Amino acid sequence: MTRPVSDGCDPALCPTDLCCFGECQCAPSAAQGDRRRLMMQALGLGAAALAVAGVALPLLPTTPFALVSAWAFARSSPRLEAWLRNHDRLGPPLKAWEQRGAIPRGAKAVAAVSLPLSGLLVHASGAGLAVTASVGVALACVGGWILTRPS
């Protein structure tokens, strides 16, 4: 999806999330840019908070929240992005994912236990057979994908 282009700017150079502000007239107004930057920072901070909580809470994933946080900070705050990438606990899994698509063994172990338990909880809640089967297939696919990532 691209922004409307005036002044002959190439739409391929101005995607919605990475508008080339200095190269064409597809830049948002200053107020829109500030609001968007603040929203992205808020998203990044919220995701970073959940990632930090995931370090201490065994069933809360850390890496997906760190990835969302890195994505949001890359679009809103170089200082916060640098903080995240250099963080003692959040930086290494983030770098491992970006470089090799790797998921830590501990996270795989938690997923291997929690995904089947989640399926059992759905079944125990009284969900119908179609819902239980659909959830089971989805959880098996997610689990298979997680287990096939490098460690």
Coordinates of N, CA, C and O in Angstrom, one line a residue:
M1 N 0.8 -1.2 0.0 CA 0.0 0.0 0.0 C 0.9 1.2 0.0 O 1.9 1.3 0.7
T2 N 0.5 2.2 -0.8 CA 1.4 3.4 -0.9 C 0.5 4.6 -0.6 O -0.7 4.6 -0.7
R3 N 1.2 5.7 -0.3 CA 0.5 7.0 0.0 C 0.2 7.6 -1.4 O 0.8 7.3 -2.4
P4 N -0.8 8.5 -1.4 CA -1.1 9.2 -2.6 C 0.2 10.0 -3.0 O 0.9 10.6 -2.2
V5 N 0.4 10.0 -4.3 CA 1.6 10.7 -4.8 C 1.3 11.9 -5.6 O 0.4 11.9 -6.4
S6 N 1.9 13.0 -5.2 CA 1.7 14.3 -6.0 C 3.0 14.5 -6.7 O 3.6 13.8 -6.9
D7 N 3.6 15.4 -7.2 CA 4.9 15.7 -7.7 C 5.7 14.5 -8.4 O 6.9 14.5 -8.4
G8 N 5.0 13.5 -8.9 CA 5.7 12.5 -9.7 C 6.6 11.6 -8.9 O 7.5 11.0 -9.4
C9 N 6.4 11.5 -7.6 CA 7.2 10.6 -6.7 C 6.8 9.1 -7.1 O 5.7 8.8 -7.3
D10 N 7.8 8.3 -7.1 CA 7.6 6.8 -7.4 C 7.0 6.2 -6.3 O 7.5 6.2 -5.2
P11 N 5.8 5.6 -6.4 CA 5.1 4.9 -5.3 C 5.9 3.8 -4.7 O 5.8 3.6 -3.5
A12 N 6.7 3.2 -5.4 CA 7.6 2.1 -4.8 C 8.5 2.7 -3.8 O 9.0 2.0 -2.9
L13 N 8.9 4.0 -3.9 CA 9.8 4.6 -3.0 C 9.1 5.1 -1.7 O 9.8 5.5 -0.8
C14 N 7.8 5.1 -1.7 CA 7.1 5.7 -0.6 C 6.0 4.7 0.0 O 4.9 5.0 0.0
P15 N 6.5 3.6 0.5 CA 5.5 2.7 1.2 C 4.9 3.3 2.4 O 5.5 4.3 3.0
T16 N 3.8 2.9 2.9 CA 3.1 3.5 4.0 C 4.0 3.6 5.2 O 4.0 4.6 5.9
D17 N 4.7 2.5 5.6 CA 5.5 2.5 6.8 C 6.9 3.1 6.7 O 7.5 3.3 7.7
L18 N 7.3 3.4 5.5 CA 8.7 3.9 5.3 C 8.7 5.0 4.3 O 9.5 5.0 3.4
C19 N 7.8 6.0 4.5 CA 7.7 7.1 3.5 C 9.0 7.8 3.4 O 9.7 8.1 4.4
C20 N 9.5 8.1 2.2 CA 10.7 8.8 1.9 C 10.5 10.3 2.1 O 10.3 10.9 1.1
F21 N 10.5 10.7 3.3 CA 10.1 12.1 3.6 C 10.9 13.1 2.7 O 10.3 14.1 2.2
G22 N 12.2 13.0 2.6 CA 13.0 14.0 1.9 C 13.0 13.9 0.4 O 13.4 14.8 -0.3
E23 N 12.5 12.8 -0.2 CA 12.6 12.6 -1.6 C 11.3 12.9 -2.4 O 11.4 13.0 -3.6
C24 N 10.2 13.0 -1.7 CA 9.0 13.3 -2.5 C 8.0 14.0 -1.6 O 8.2 14.2 -0.4
Q25 N 6.8 14.3 -2.1 CA 5.8 15.0 -1.3 C 4.8 14.0 -0.7 O 3.6 14.4 -0.5
C26 N 5.2 12.8 -0.3 CA 4.3 11.9 0.3 C 4.4 11.9 1.8 O 3.8 11.1 2.5
A27 N 5.1 12.9 2.3 CA 5.3 12.9 3.8 C 4.1 13.4 4.5 O 3.3 14.2 4.0
P28 N 3.8 12.8 5.7 CA 2.7 13.3 6.4 C 2.9 14.7 7.0 O 4.1 15.1 7.0
S29 N 1.9 15.4 7.4 CA 2.1 16.7 8.0 C 2.9 16.5 9.3 O 3.0 15.4 9.8
A30 N 3.5 17.6 9.8 CA 4.3 17.5 11.0 C 3.4 16.9 12.2 O 3.9 16.1 12.9
A31 N 2.2 17.3 12.3 CA 1.3 16.8 13.4 C 1.1 15.3 13.2 O 1.1 14.5 14.1
Q32 N 0.8 14.9 11.9 CA 0.6 13.4 11.7 C 1.9 12.7 12.0 O 1.9 11.6 12.5
G33 N 3.0 13.2 11.6 CA 4.3 12.5 11.8 C 4.6 12.4 13.3 O 5.1 11.3 13.7
D34 N 4.4 13.4 14.1 CA 4.6 13.4 15.5 C 3.7 12.4 16.2 O 4.1 11.6 17.0
R35 N 2.4 12.4 15.8 CA 1.4 11.5 16.3 C 1.8 10.0 16.0 O 1.8 9.1 16.9
R36 N 2.2 9.8 14.8 CA 2.6 8.4 14.3 C 3.8 8.0 15.1 O 3.9 6.8 15.6
R37 N 4.8 8.9 15.3 CA 6.0 8.5 16.0 C 5.7 8.2 17.4 O 6.2 7.2 17.9
L38 N 4.8 8.9 18.1 CA 4.5 8.7 19.4 C 3.7 7.4 19.6 O 3.9 6.6 20.5
M39 N 2.9 7.1 18.6 CA 2.1 5.8 18.6 C 3.1 4.6 18.5 O 2.9 3.6 19.2
M40 N 4.0 4.8 17.6 CA 5.0 3.7 17.4 C 5.9 3.5 18.6 O 6.2 2.4 19.0
Q41 N 6.3 4.6 19.3 CA 7.0 4.5 20.5 C 6.2 3.8 21.6 O 6.7 3.0 22.3
A42 N 5.0 4.2 21.7 CA 4.1 3.5 22.7 C 4.0 2.1 22.4 O 4.0 1.2 23.3
L43 N 3.8 1.7 21.2 CA 3.7 0.3 20.8 C 5.0 -0.4 21.2 O 5.0 -1.5 21.7
G44 N 6.2 0.2 20.8 CA 7.5 -0.4 21.1 C 7.7 -0.5 22.6 O 8.2 -1.6 23.1
L45 N 7.3 0.5 23.4 CA 7.5 0.4 24.9 C 6.6 -0.7 25.5 O 7.0 -1.4 26.4
G46 N 5.3 -0.8 25.0 CA 4.4 -1.8 25.5 C 5.0 -3.2 25.2 O 5.0 -4.1 26.0
A47 N 5.4 -3.4 23.9 CA 6.0 -4.7 23.5 C 7.3 -5.0 24.3 O 7.5 -6.1 24.7
A48 N 8.1 -4.0 24.5 CA 9.3 -4.2 25.3 C 9.0 -4.6 26.8 O 9.6 -5.4 27.3
A49 N 7.9 -3.9 27.3 CA 7.5 -4.3 28.7 C 7.1 -5.7 28.7 O 7.4 -6.5 29.7
L50 N 6.3 -6.2 27.7 CA 5.9 -7.6 27.7 C 7.0 -8.5 27.5 O 7.1 -9.6 28.0
A51 N 8.0 -8.1 26.7 CA 9.2 -8.9 26.5 C 10.0 -9.1 27.8 O 10.5 -10.2 28.1
V52 N 10.1 -8.0 28.5 CA 10.8 -8.0 29.8 C 10.1 -8.9 30.8 O 10.7 -9.7 31.5
A53 N 8.7 -8.8 30.8 CA 7.9 -9.7 31.7 C 8.1 -11.1 31.2 O 8.1 -12.1 32.1
G54 N 8.3 -11.4 29.9 CA 8.5 -12.7 29.4 C 9.8 -13.4 29.9 O 9.9 -14.6 29.9
V55 N 10.7 -12.6 30.2 CA 12.0 -13.1 30.8 C 11.7 -13.8 32.1 O 12.3 -14.8 32.4
A56 N 10.8 -13.2 32.9 CA 10.5 -13.8 34.2 C 9.4 -14.7 34.3 O 9.3 -15.6 35.1
L57 N 8.4 -14.6 33.4 CA 7.2 -15.4 33.4 C 7.4 -16.5 32.3 O 7.5 -16.2 31.1
P58 N 7.3 -17.8 32.7 CA 7.7 -18.9 31.8 C 6.8 -19.1 30.6 O 7.2 -19.5 29.6
L59 N 5.5 -18.7 30.7 CA 4.6 -19.0 29.6 C 4.4 -17.7 28.7 O 3.8 -17.8 27.7
L60 N 5.0 -16.6 29.0 CA 4.9 -15.4 28.2 C 6.2 -15.4 27.3 O 7.3 -15.3 27.7
P61 N 5.9 -15.4 26.0 CA 7.1 -15.4 25.1 C 7.8 -14.0 25.1 O 7.2 -13.0 25.3
T62 N 9.1 -14.1 24.9 CA 10.0 -12.9 25.0 C 10.3 -12.4 23.6 O 10.1 -11.2 23.2
T63 N 10.8 -13.3 22.7 CA 11.3 -12.9 21.4 C 10.2 -12.2 20.5 O 10.5 -11.2 19.9
P64 N 9.0 -12.8 20.4 CA 8.1 -12.1 19.5 C 7.8 -10.6 20.0 O 7.7 -9.7 19.1
F65 N 7.7 -10.4 21.3 CA 7.5 -9.0 21.7 C 8.7 -8.2 21.5 O 8.6 -7.0 21.2
A66 N 9.9 -8.8 21.6 CA 11.1 -8.0 21.3 C 11.2 -7.6 19.8 O 11.6 -6.5 19.5
L67 N 10.7 -8.5 19.0 CA 10.7 -8.2 17.5 C 9.7 -7.1 17.2 O 10.1 -6.2 16.4
V68 N 8.6 -7.1 17.8 CA 7.6 -6.1 17.6 C 8.2 -4.7 18.1 O 8.1 -3.7 17.5
S69 N 8.8 -4.8 19.3 CA 9.4 -3.6 19.8 C 10.5 -3.0 18.9 O 10.6 -1.8 18.7
A70 N 11.4 -3.9 18.4 CA 12.4 -3.5 17.5 C 11.8 -2.9 16.3 O 12.3 -1.8 15.8
W71 N 10.8 -3.5 15.7 CA 10.2 -2.9 14.5 C 9.6 -1.5 14.8 O 9.8 -0.6 14.0
A72 N 8.9 -1.4 15.9 CA 8.3 -0.1 16.2 C 9.4 1.0 16.5 O 9.3 2.1 16.1
F73 N 10.4 0.6 17.2 CA 11.5 1.5 17.6 C 12.3 1.9 16.3 O 12.7 3.1 16.2
A74 N 12.4 1.0 15.4 CA 13.2 1.3 14.1 C 12.4 2.4 13.3 O 13.1 3.2 12.6
R75 N 11.1 2.6 13.6 CA 10.3 3.5 12.8 C 10.0 4.8 13.7 O 9.3 5.7 13.2
S76 N 10.6 4.8 14.9 CA 10.2 6.0 15.8 C 11.3 6.5 16.6 O 11.3 7.7 16.9
S77 N 12.3 5.7 17.0 CA 13.3 6.2 17.9 C 14.6 5.4 17.8 O 14.7 4.3 18.4
P78 N 15.6 6.0 17.1 CA 16.9 5.3 17.0 C 17.5 5.0 18.4 O 18.2 4.0 18.6
R79 N 17.3 5.9 19.4 CA 17.8 5.8 20.7 C 17.2 4.5 21.4 O 17.9 3.7 22.0
L80 N 15.9 4.4 21.3 CA 15.2 3.2 21.9 C 15.6 1.9 21.2 O 15.7 0.9 21.8
E81 N 15.7 2.0 19.9 CA 16.1 0.8 19.1 C 17.5 0.4 19.5 O 17.8 -0.8 19.8
A82 N 18.4 1.3 19.7 CA 19.8 1.0 20.2 C 19.8 0.4 21.6 O 20.5 -0.6 21.9
W83 N 18.9 0.9 22.4 CA 18.8 0.4 23.8 C 18.4 -1.1 23.7 O 18.9 -1.9 24.4
L84 N 17.3 -1.3 22.9 CA 16.8 -2.7 22.8 C 17.8 -3.7 22.3 O 18.0 -4.8 22.8
R85 N 18.5 -3.3 21.2 CA 19.5 -4.2 20.6 C 20.7 -4.4 21.5 O 21.3 -5.5 21.4
N86 N 21.0 -3.5 22.4 CA 22.1 -3.7 23.3 C 21.7 -4.2 24.7 O 22.6 -4.3 25.6
H87 N 20.4 -4.5 24.9 CA 20.0 -4.9 26.2 C 20.5 -6.3 26.5 O 20.7 -7.2 25.6
D88 N 20.9 -6.6 27.7 CA 21.6 -7.8 28.1 C 20.7 -9.0 27.8 O 21.2 -10.1 27.4
R89 N 19.4 -9.0 28.1 CA 18.5 -10.1 28.0 C 17.7 -10.1 26.7 O 17.5 -11.2 26.1
L90 N 17.3 -9.0 26.2 CA 16.5 -8.9 25.0 C 17.3 -8.9 23.7 O 16.8 -9.3 22.7
G91 N 18.5 -8.3 23.8 CA 19.3 -8.1 22.6 C 19.7 -9.4 21.9 O 19.6 -9.6 20.7
P92 N 20.3 -10.4 22.7 CA 20.8 -11.6 22.0 C 19.7 -12.4 21.3 O 19.9 -12.8 20.2
P93 N 18.5 -12.7 21.9 CA 17.5 -13.4 21.1 C 17.1 -12.6 19.9 O 16.8 -13.2 18.8
L94 N 17.0 -11.3 20.0 CA 16.6 -10.5 18.8 C 17.6 -10.6 17.7 O 17.3 -10.8 16.6
K95 N 18.9 -10.5 18.1 CA 20.0 -10.6 17.1 C 20.0 -12.0 16.5 O 20.2 -12.2 15.3
A96 N 19.8 -13.1 17.3 CA 19.8 -14.5 16.8 C 18.6 -14.7 15.8 O 18.8 -15.3 14.8
W97 N 17.5 -14.1 16.1 CA 16.4 -14.2 15.1 C 16.7 -13.5 13.8 O 16.4 -14.0 12.8
E98 N 17.2 -12.3 13.9 CA 17.4 -11.5 12.7 C 18.5 -12.1 11.9 O 18.5 -12.0 10.7
Q99 N 19.5 -12.7 12.5 CA 20.7 -13.2 11.8 C 20.4 -14.6 11.2 O 20.8 -14.9 10.1
R100 N 19.8 -15.5 12.0 CA 19.7 -16.9 11.6 C 18.2 -17.4 11.7 O 18.0 -18.6 11.4
G101 N 17.3 -16.6 12.1 CA 15.9 -17.1 12.3 C 15.9 -18.1 13.4 O 15.0 -19.0 13.4
A102 N 16.7 -17.9 14.4 CA 16.9 -18.9 15.5 C 15.9 -18.6 16.7 O 15.7 -17.4 17.0
I103 N 15.4 -19.6 17.3 CA 14.6 -19.6 18.5 C 15.4 -20.3 19.6 O 15.8 -21.5 19.3
P104 N 15.6 -19.7 20.7 CA 16.3 -20.4 21.8 C 15.7 -21.7 22.2 O 14.5 -21.9 22.2
R105 N 16.5 -22.7 22.6 CA 16.0 -24.0 23.0 C 15.0 -23.9 24.2 O 14.0 -24.6 24.2
G106 N 15.3 -23.0 25.1 CA 14.3 -22.9 26.2 C 12.9 -22.5 25.7 O 11.9 -22.9 26.2
A107 N 12.9 -21.6 24.8 CA 11.6 -21.1 24.2 C 10.9 -22.2 23.5 O 9.7 -22.4 23.5
K108 N 11.7 -23.1 22.8 CA 11.2 -24.2 22.1 C 10.6 -25.2 23.1 O 9.5 -25.8 22.9
A109 N 11.3 -25.4 24.2 CA 10.8 -26.3 25.2 C 9.4 -25.8 25.8 O 8.5 -26.6 26.0
V110 N 9.4 -24.5 26.1 CA 8.1 -24.0 26.6 C 7.0 -24.1 25.6 O 5.9 -24.5 26.0
A111 N 7.3 -23.9 24.4 CA 6.3 -24.0 23.3 C 5.8 -25.5 23.2 O 4.6 -25.8 23.1
A112 N 6.8 -26.4 23.3 CA 6.5 -27.8 23.1 C 5.6 -28.3 24.3 O 4.8 -29.3 24.1
V113 N 5.6 -27.7 25.4 CA 4.7 -28.0 26.5 C 3.5 -27.2 26.5 O 2.4 -27.8 26.7
S114 N 3.6 -25.9 26.2 CA 2.4 -25.1 26.4 C 1.4 -25.2 25.2 O 0.2 -25.0 25.4
L115 N 1.9 -25.5 24.0 CA 0.9 -25.6 22.9 C 0.0 -26.8 23.1 O -1.2 -26.7 22.9
P116 N 0.5 -28.0 23.4 CA -0.5 -29.1 23.7 C -1.4 -28.8 24.9 O -2.6 -29.2 24.8
L117 N -0.8 -28.2 25.9 CA -1.7 -27.8 27.1 C -2.8 -26.9 26.7 O -3.9 -27.0 27.1
S118 N -2.5 -25.9 25.8 CA -3.5 -25.0 25.3 C -4.6 -25.7 24.5 O -5.8 -25.4 24.7
G119 N -4.2 -26.7 23.7 CA -5.2 -27.5 23.0 C -6.1 -28.3 24.0 O -7.3 -28.4 23.8
L120 N -5.5 -28.8 25.1 CA -6.3 -29.5 26.1 C -7.2 -28.6 26.8 O -8.3 -29.0 27.1
L121 N -6.8 -27.4 27.1 CA -7.6 -26.4 27.7 C -8.8 -26.0 26.8 O -10.0 -25.9 27.3
V122 N -8.6 -25.9 25.5 CA -9.7 -25.7 24.6 C -10.7 -26.8 24.7 O -11.9 -26.6 24.8
H123 N -10.2 -28.0 24.6 CA -11.1 -29.2 24.7 C -11.8 -29.3 26.0 O -13.0 -29.5 26.1
A124 N -11.1 -29.0 27.1 CA -11.7 -29.1 28.4 C -12.8 -28.0 28.7 O -13.7 -28.1 29.5
S125 N -12.7 -26.9 27.9 CA -13.6 -25.8 28.1 C -15.0 -26.1 27.5 O -15.9 -25.3 27.6
G126 N -15.1 -27.2 26.8 CA -16.3 -27.6 26.2 C -16.5 -27.2 24.8 O -17.6 -27.2 24.3
A127 N -15.5 -26.8 24.2 CA -15.6 -26.4 22.7 C -16.0 -27.6 21.9 O -15.7 -28.7 22.2
G128 N -16.7 -27.3 20.9 CA -17.2 -28.4 20.0 C -16.0 -29.1 19.3 O -14.9 -28.6 19.3
L129 N -16.3 -30.2 18.7 CA -15.3 -31.0 18.0 C -14.6 -30.2 16.9 O -13.4 -30.3 16.7
A130 N -15.4 -29.5 16.1 CA -14.8 -28.7 15.0 C -13.8 -27.7 15.5 O -12.7 -27.5 14.9
V131 N -14.2 -27.0 16.6 CA -13.3 -25.9 17.1 C -12.1 -26.6 17.7 O -10.9 -26.1 17.5
T132 N -12.3 -27.7 18.5 CA -11.1 -28.3 19.1 C -10.2 -28.9 18.0 O -8.9 -28.7 18.1
A133 N -10.7 -29.5 17.0 CA -9.9 -30.0 15.9 C -9.2 -28.8 15.2 O -8.0 -29.0 14.9
S134 N -9.9 -27.8 14.9 CA -9.2 -26.6 14.2 C -8.1 -26.0 15.0 O -7.0 -25.7 14.5
V135 N -8.4 -25.8 16.3 CA -7.3 -25.3 17.2 C -6.2 -26.3 17.3 O -5.0 -25.9 17.2
G136 N -6.5 -27.6 17.4 CA -5.4 -28.6 17.4 C -4.5 -28.6 16.2 O -3.3 -28.6 16.3
V137 N -5.1 -28.4 15.0 CA -4.3 -28.4 13.8 C -3.5 -27.1 13.7 O -2.3 -27.1 13.4
A138 N -4.1 -26.0 14.1 CA -3.3 -24.7 14.1 C -2.2 -24.8 15.1 O -1.0 -24.4 14.8
L139 N -2.4 -25.3 16.3 CA -1.3 -25.4 17.3 C -0.2 -26.4 16.8 O 1.0 -26.2 17.1
A140 N -0.6 -27.5 16.2 CA 0.4 -28.4 15.7 C 1.2 -27.8 14.6 O 2.4 -28.0 14.5
C141 N 0.6 -27.0 13.7 CA 1.4 -26.3 12.7 C 2.3 -25.3 13.3 O 3.5 -25.2 12.9
V142 N 1.9 -24.5 14.3 CA 2.7 -23.5 14.9 C 3.9 -24.2 15.6 O 5.0 -23.9 15.5
G143 N 3.6 -25.3 16.4 CA 4.6 -26.1 17.1 C 5.6 -26.7 16.1 O 6.8 -26.6 16.4
G144 N 5.1 -27.2 15.0 CA 6.1 -27.8 14.0 C 7.0 -26.7 13.4 O 8.2 -26.9 13.3
W145 N 6.4 -25.5 13.2 CA 7.2 -24.4 12.6 C 8.3 -24.0 13.7 O 9.4 -23.8 13.3
I146 N 7.9 -23.9 14.9 CA 8.8 -23.4 16.0 C 9.9 -24.5 16.1 O 11.1 -24.1 16.2
L147 N 9.6 -25.7 16.1 CA 10.6 -26.8 16.4 C 11.6 -26.9 15.2 O 12.7 -27.4 15.3
T148 N 11.2 -26.5 14.0 CA 12.1 -26.6 12.8 C 13.0 -25.4 12.7 O 13.9 -25.4 11.8
R149 N 12.8 -24.4 13.5 CA 13.8 -23.2 13.5 C 15.1 -23.6 14.1 O 15.1 -24.4 15.1
P150 N 16.2 -23.0 13.7 CA 17.5 -23.3 14.3 C 17.4 -22.8 15.7 O 16.7 -21.9 16.1
S151 N 18.3 -23.4 16.6 CA 18.4 -23.0 18.0 C 19.6 -22.0 18.1 O 20.5 -22.0 17.4

